[in-house]
Every structure is written in C-alpha cells, then in structure tokens.
CSV table of C-alpha atoms in Angstrom, one decimal:
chain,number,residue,atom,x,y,z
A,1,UNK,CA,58.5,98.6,70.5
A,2,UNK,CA,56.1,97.3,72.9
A,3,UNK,CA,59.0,96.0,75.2
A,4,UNK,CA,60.4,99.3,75.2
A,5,UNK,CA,57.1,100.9,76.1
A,6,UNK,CA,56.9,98.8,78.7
A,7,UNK,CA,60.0,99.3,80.1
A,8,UNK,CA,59.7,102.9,80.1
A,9,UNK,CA,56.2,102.4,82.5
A,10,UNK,CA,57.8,100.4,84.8
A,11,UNK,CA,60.5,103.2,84.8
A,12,UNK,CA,58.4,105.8,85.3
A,13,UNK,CA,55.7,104.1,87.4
A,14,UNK,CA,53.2,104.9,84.9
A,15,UNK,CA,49.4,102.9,85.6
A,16,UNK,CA,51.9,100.3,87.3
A,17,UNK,CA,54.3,100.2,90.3
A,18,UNK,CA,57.5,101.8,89.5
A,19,UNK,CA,60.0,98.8,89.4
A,20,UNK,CA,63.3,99.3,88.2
A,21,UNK,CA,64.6,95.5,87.5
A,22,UNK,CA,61.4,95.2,85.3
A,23,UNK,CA,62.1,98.0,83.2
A,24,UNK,CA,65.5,97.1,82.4
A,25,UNK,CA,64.2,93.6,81.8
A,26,UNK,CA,61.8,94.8,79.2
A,27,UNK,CA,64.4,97.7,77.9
A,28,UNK,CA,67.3,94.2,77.4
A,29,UNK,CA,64.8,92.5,75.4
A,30,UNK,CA,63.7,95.4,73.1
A,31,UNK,CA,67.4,96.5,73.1
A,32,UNK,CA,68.4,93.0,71.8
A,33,UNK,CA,66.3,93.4,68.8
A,34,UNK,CA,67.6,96.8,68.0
A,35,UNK,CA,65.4,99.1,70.0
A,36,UNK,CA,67.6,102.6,69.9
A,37,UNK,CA,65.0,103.9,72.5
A,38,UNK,CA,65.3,101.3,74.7
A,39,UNK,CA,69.7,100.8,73.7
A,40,UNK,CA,69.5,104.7,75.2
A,41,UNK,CA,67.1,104.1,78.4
A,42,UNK,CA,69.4,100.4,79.4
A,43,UNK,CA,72.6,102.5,78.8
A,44,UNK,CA,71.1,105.7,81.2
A,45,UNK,CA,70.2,103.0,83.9
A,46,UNK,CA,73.8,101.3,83.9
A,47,UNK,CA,75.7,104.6,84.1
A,48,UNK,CA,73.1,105.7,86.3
A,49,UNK,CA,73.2,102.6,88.6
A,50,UNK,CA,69.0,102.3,88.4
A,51,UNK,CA,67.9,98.3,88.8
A,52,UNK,CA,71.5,97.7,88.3
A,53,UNK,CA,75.1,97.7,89.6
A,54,UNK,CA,76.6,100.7,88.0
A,55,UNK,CA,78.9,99.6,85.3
A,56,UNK,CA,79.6,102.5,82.4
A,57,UNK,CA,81.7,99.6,79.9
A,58,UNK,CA,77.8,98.2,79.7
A,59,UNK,CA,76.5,101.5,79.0
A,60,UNK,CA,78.6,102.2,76.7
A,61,UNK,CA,78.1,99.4,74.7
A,62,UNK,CA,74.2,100.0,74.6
A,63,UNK,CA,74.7,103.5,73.5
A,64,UNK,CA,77.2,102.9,71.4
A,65,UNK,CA,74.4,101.3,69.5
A,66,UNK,CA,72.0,103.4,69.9
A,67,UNK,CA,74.1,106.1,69.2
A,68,UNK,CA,74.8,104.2,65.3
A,69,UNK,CA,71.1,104.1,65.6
A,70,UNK,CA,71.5,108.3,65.4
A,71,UNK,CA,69.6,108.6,69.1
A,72,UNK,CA,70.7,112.0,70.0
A,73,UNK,CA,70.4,110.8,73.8
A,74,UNK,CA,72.8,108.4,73.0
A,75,UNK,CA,75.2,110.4,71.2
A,76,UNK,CA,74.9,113.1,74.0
A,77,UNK,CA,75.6,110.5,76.4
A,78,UNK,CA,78.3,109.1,74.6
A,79,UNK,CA,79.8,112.9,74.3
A,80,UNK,CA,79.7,112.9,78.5
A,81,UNK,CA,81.5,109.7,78.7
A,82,UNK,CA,84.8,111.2,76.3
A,83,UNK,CA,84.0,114.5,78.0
A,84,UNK,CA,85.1,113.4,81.3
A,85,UNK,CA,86.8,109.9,81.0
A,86,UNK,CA,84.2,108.2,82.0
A,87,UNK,CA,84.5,104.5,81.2
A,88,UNK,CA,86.7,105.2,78.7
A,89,UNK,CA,90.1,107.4,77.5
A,90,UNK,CA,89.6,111.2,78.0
A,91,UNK,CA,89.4,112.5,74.1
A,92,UNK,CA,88.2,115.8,73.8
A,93,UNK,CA,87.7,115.7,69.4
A,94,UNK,CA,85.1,112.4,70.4
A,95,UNK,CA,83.4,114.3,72.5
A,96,UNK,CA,83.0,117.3,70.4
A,97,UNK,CA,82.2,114.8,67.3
A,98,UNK,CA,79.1,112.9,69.5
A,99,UNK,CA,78.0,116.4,70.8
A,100,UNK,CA,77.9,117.9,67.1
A,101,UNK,CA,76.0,115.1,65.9
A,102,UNK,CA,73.5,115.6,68.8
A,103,UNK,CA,73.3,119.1,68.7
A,104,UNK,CA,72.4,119.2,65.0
A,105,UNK,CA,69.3,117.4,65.6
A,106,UNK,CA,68.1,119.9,68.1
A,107,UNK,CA,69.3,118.5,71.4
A,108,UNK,CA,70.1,121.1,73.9
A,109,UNK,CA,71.9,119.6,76.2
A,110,UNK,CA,74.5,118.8,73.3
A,111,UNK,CA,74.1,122.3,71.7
A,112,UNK,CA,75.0,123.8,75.1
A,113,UNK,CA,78.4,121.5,75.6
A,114,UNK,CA,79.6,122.3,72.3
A,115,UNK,CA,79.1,126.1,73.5
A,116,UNK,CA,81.2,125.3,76.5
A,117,UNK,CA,84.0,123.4,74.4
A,118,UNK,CA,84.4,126.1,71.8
A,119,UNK,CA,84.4,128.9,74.3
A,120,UNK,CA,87.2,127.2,76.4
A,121,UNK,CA,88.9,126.2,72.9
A,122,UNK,CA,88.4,122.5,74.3
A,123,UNK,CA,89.1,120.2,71.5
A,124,UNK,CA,88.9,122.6,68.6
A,125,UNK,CA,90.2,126.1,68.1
A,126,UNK,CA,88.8,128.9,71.1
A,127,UNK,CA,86.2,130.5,68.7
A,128,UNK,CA,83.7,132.4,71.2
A,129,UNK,CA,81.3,133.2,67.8
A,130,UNK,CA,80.8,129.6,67.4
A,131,UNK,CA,80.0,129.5,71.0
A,132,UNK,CA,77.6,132.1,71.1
A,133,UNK,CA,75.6,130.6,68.2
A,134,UNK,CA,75.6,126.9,69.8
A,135,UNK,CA,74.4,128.9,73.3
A,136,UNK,CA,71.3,130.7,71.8
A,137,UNK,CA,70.4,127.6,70.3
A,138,UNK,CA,70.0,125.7,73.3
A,139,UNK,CA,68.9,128.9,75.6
A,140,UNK,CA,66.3,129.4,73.0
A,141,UNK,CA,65.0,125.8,73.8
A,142,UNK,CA,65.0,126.5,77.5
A,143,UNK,CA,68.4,125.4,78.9
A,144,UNK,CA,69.5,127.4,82.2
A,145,UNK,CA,72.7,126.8,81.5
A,146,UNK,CA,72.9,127.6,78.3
A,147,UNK,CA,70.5,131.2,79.2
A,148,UNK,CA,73.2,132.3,82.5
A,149,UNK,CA,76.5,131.8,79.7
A,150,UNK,CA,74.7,133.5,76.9
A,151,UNK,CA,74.1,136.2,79.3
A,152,UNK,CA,77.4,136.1,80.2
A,153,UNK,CA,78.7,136.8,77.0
A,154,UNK,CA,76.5,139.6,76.1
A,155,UNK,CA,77.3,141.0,79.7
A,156,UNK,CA,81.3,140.6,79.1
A,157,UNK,CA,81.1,141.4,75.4
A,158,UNK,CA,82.4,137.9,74.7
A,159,UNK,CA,81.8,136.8,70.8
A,160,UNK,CA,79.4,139.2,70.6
A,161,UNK,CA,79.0,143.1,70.7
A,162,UNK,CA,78.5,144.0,75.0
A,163,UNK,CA,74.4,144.1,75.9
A,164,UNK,CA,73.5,144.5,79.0
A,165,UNK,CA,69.6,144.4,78.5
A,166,UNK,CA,69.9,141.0,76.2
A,167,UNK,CA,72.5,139.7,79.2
A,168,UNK,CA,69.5,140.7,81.7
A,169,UNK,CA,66.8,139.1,79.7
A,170,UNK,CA,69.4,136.0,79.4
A,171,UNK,CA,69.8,136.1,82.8
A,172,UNK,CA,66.6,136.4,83.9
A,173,UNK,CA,65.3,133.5,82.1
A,174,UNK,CA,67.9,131.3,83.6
A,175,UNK,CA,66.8,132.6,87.1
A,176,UNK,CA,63.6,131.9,87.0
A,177,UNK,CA,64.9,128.1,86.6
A,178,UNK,CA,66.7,129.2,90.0
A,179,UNK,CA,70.2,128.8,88.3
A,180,UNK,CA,71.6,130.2,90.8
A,181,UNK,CA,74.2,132.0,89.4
A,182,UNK,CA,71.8,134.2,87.2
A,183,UNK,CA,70.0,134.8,90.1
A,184,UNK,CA,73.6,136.5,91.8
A,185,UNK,CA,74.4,138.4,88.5
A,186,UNK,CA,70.9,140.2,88.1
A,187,UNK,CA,71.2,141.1,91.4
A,188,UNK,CA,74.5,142.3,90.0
A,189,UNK,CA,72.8,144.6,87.5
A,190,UNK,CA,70.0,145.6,89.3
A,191,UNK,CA,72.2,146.8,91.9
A,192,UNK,CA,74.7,148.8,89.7
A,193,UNK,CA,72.1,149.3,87.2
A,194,UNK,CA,73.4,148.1,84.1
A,195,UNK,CA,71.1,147.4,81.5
A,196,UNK,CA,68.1,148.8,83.8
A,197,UNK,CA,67.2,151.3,86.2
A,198,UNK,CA,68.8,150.7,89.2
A,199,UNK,CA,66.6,149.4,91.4
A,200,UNK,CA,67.8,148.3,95.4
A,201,UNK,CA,65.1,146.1,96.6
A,202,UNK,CA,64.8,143.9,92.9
A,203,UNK,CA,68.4,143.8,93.9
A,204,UNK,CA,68.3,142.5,97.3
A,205,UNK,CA,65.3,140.3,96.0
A,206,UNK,CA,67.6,138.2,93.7
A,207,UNK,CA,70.7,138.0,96.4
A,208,UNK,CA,68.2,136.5,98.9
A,209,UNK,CA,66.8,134.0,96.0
A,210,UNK,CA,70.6,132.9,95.2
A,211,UNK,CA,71.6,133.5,99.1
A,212,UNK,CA,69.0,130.9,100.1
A,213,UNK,CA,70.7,128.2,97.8
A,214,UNK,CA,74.1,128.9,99.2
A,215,UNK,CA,75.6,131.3,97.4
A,216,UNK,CA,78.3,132.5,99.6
A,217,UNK,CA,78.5,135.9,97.3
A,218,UNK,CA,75.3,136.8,97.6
C-alpha cells in the first residue's frame, strides 16, 4: 500500500517533484504484490505512454489483474481496449461484460458506455430503455456526456416519453461542462423555444459559447 501511495505522489507531484519513472517504479513493486490500485495506475501509464514507451499488451496484463481484483478502473479500461481493438481482437459482448461489471459499482464512465452500446444495439439487442436508465445514472453523477445524450433522448423522444424542459435541464448541465454540443442544442431551443420561452439573445449566448470551440453549426 505504501508503494502504491507513493507512486501515486510522484504521479501527481504531490509534496514531491512530479516524476513519472518513479511512480511507475513504486506502482511495479506494489503491483507485484497484488496492489489492484497500483495494477490500474501501471496499466493507465503503459496505455497512456507516461514514464514509459506506450505498450497496451503490458497494460493489459496489469489490468487484467486488477480488473480480477474487481477495480472498476480496470474493468472500464479493459471495456475501452475490446471497445475499440485496442491491443487486442475487437469483441463487442467483452466490452459490454467489463463495462457492466464497472458500471454496477457506480462508475460513470462505464455506466455511460453501456448507454452508448445499447442505444446503437452494439453487442446486445438496440434497447434505447436500457439506455436511458444506464444515461441518467451516469448524468446523475456528473458525466457531460452522459447529460448532452440523455437530453437527447428526452429531446427526440428516444426510450422515453419527448421532454423538452428535462432535455433543456439535461442539456444545460452538460454545457456548463462546455460540451460543446449541449451548448449548440440549447441554443437550438432557446432559439425555437422549445421547452422555454423563446428567448434570442440566451440563444445567441450559447452559439457564441459552442462557436468559440469550433463548432462550425453554430
């Protein structure tokens, strides 16, 4: 535990200066003895690259372990990696069986990719319901991504019965996290005024906000 602490300060740079090689030093040695915390960080820093040369078959191994360990980091990461082929054979059903496990321990980056794969019916049946329930889960945690595609839904009437006030307060809390996106569609809304009184200049407000990050719509 104490090698993985100390990892994670040299990580971080925390009452030390920020060196990379040491921290995975200290994460190898913790991870050797079983550390899950420190089998996730070693694995983040090989896919990542971070004190090391970027190698995702060593990654994989560390969070393969971690992952057994039932680190939801590890299991999301995992998830990524049969997600996109990364490392390994594309395979859709691994993906969606890491993310599950991730997601039902609360991790919202997982709860948000299982959203995603059931509302594009990516390894398991299209079933937008099941998306919408995985979306407010993680939206509900804070997750912009998960916020602007829950707002989405309500907004389209996708899975769920067409809202245009809970797609605007969806929206807007995505926004705010300048998703940029969100930040196009409420300017969407406040223009046509769905779901609130119209209102031009809140309009133009948001288009500048998304306009400014390169959004060639706005």
């Amino acid at each position: 535990d104490a090698q993985s602490i100390l990892g994670s300060m040299y990580r971080k740079g925390q009452r030390v200066l920020q060196n990379d090689k040491t921290a995975l030093n200290w994460y190898t040695l913790a991870a050797k003895q079983g550390n899950a915390d420190a089998q996730f960080y070693l694995g983040l820093m090989y896919v990542q690259g971070t004190g090391v040369p970027q190698n995702d078959k060593t990654a994989l191994k560390w969070w393969n372990l971690a992952a057994e360990q039932g680190d939801s980091g590890a299991q999301f990461g995992l998830g990524q990696m049969f997600y996109y082929g990364q490392g390994v054979r594309q395979d859709y059903k691994a993906a969606l069986n890491l993310f599950t496990l991730a997601a039902e321990q609360g991790n919202a980056d997982a709860q948000y990719k299982l959203g995603q794969m059931y509302r594009k019916g990516r390894g398991v049946p299209q079933d937008y319901k099941t998306a919408v329930k995985w979306y407010t889960l993680a939206a509900e945690q804070g997750n912009a991504d998960a916020q602007f595609y829950l707002g989405l839904m309500y907004a389209q009437g996708t899975g769920v019965p067409q809202n245009y006030k809970t797609a605007l307060n969806w929206y807007t809390l995505a926004a705010e996290q300048r998703y940029v996106g969100a930040q196009l569609n409420l300017g969407v809304m406040y223009a046509n005024g769905q779901g609130v009184l119209q209102n031009y200049k809140t309009a133009l407000n948001w288009y500048t906000l998304a306009a400014k990050q390169g959004n060639a719509d706005a």
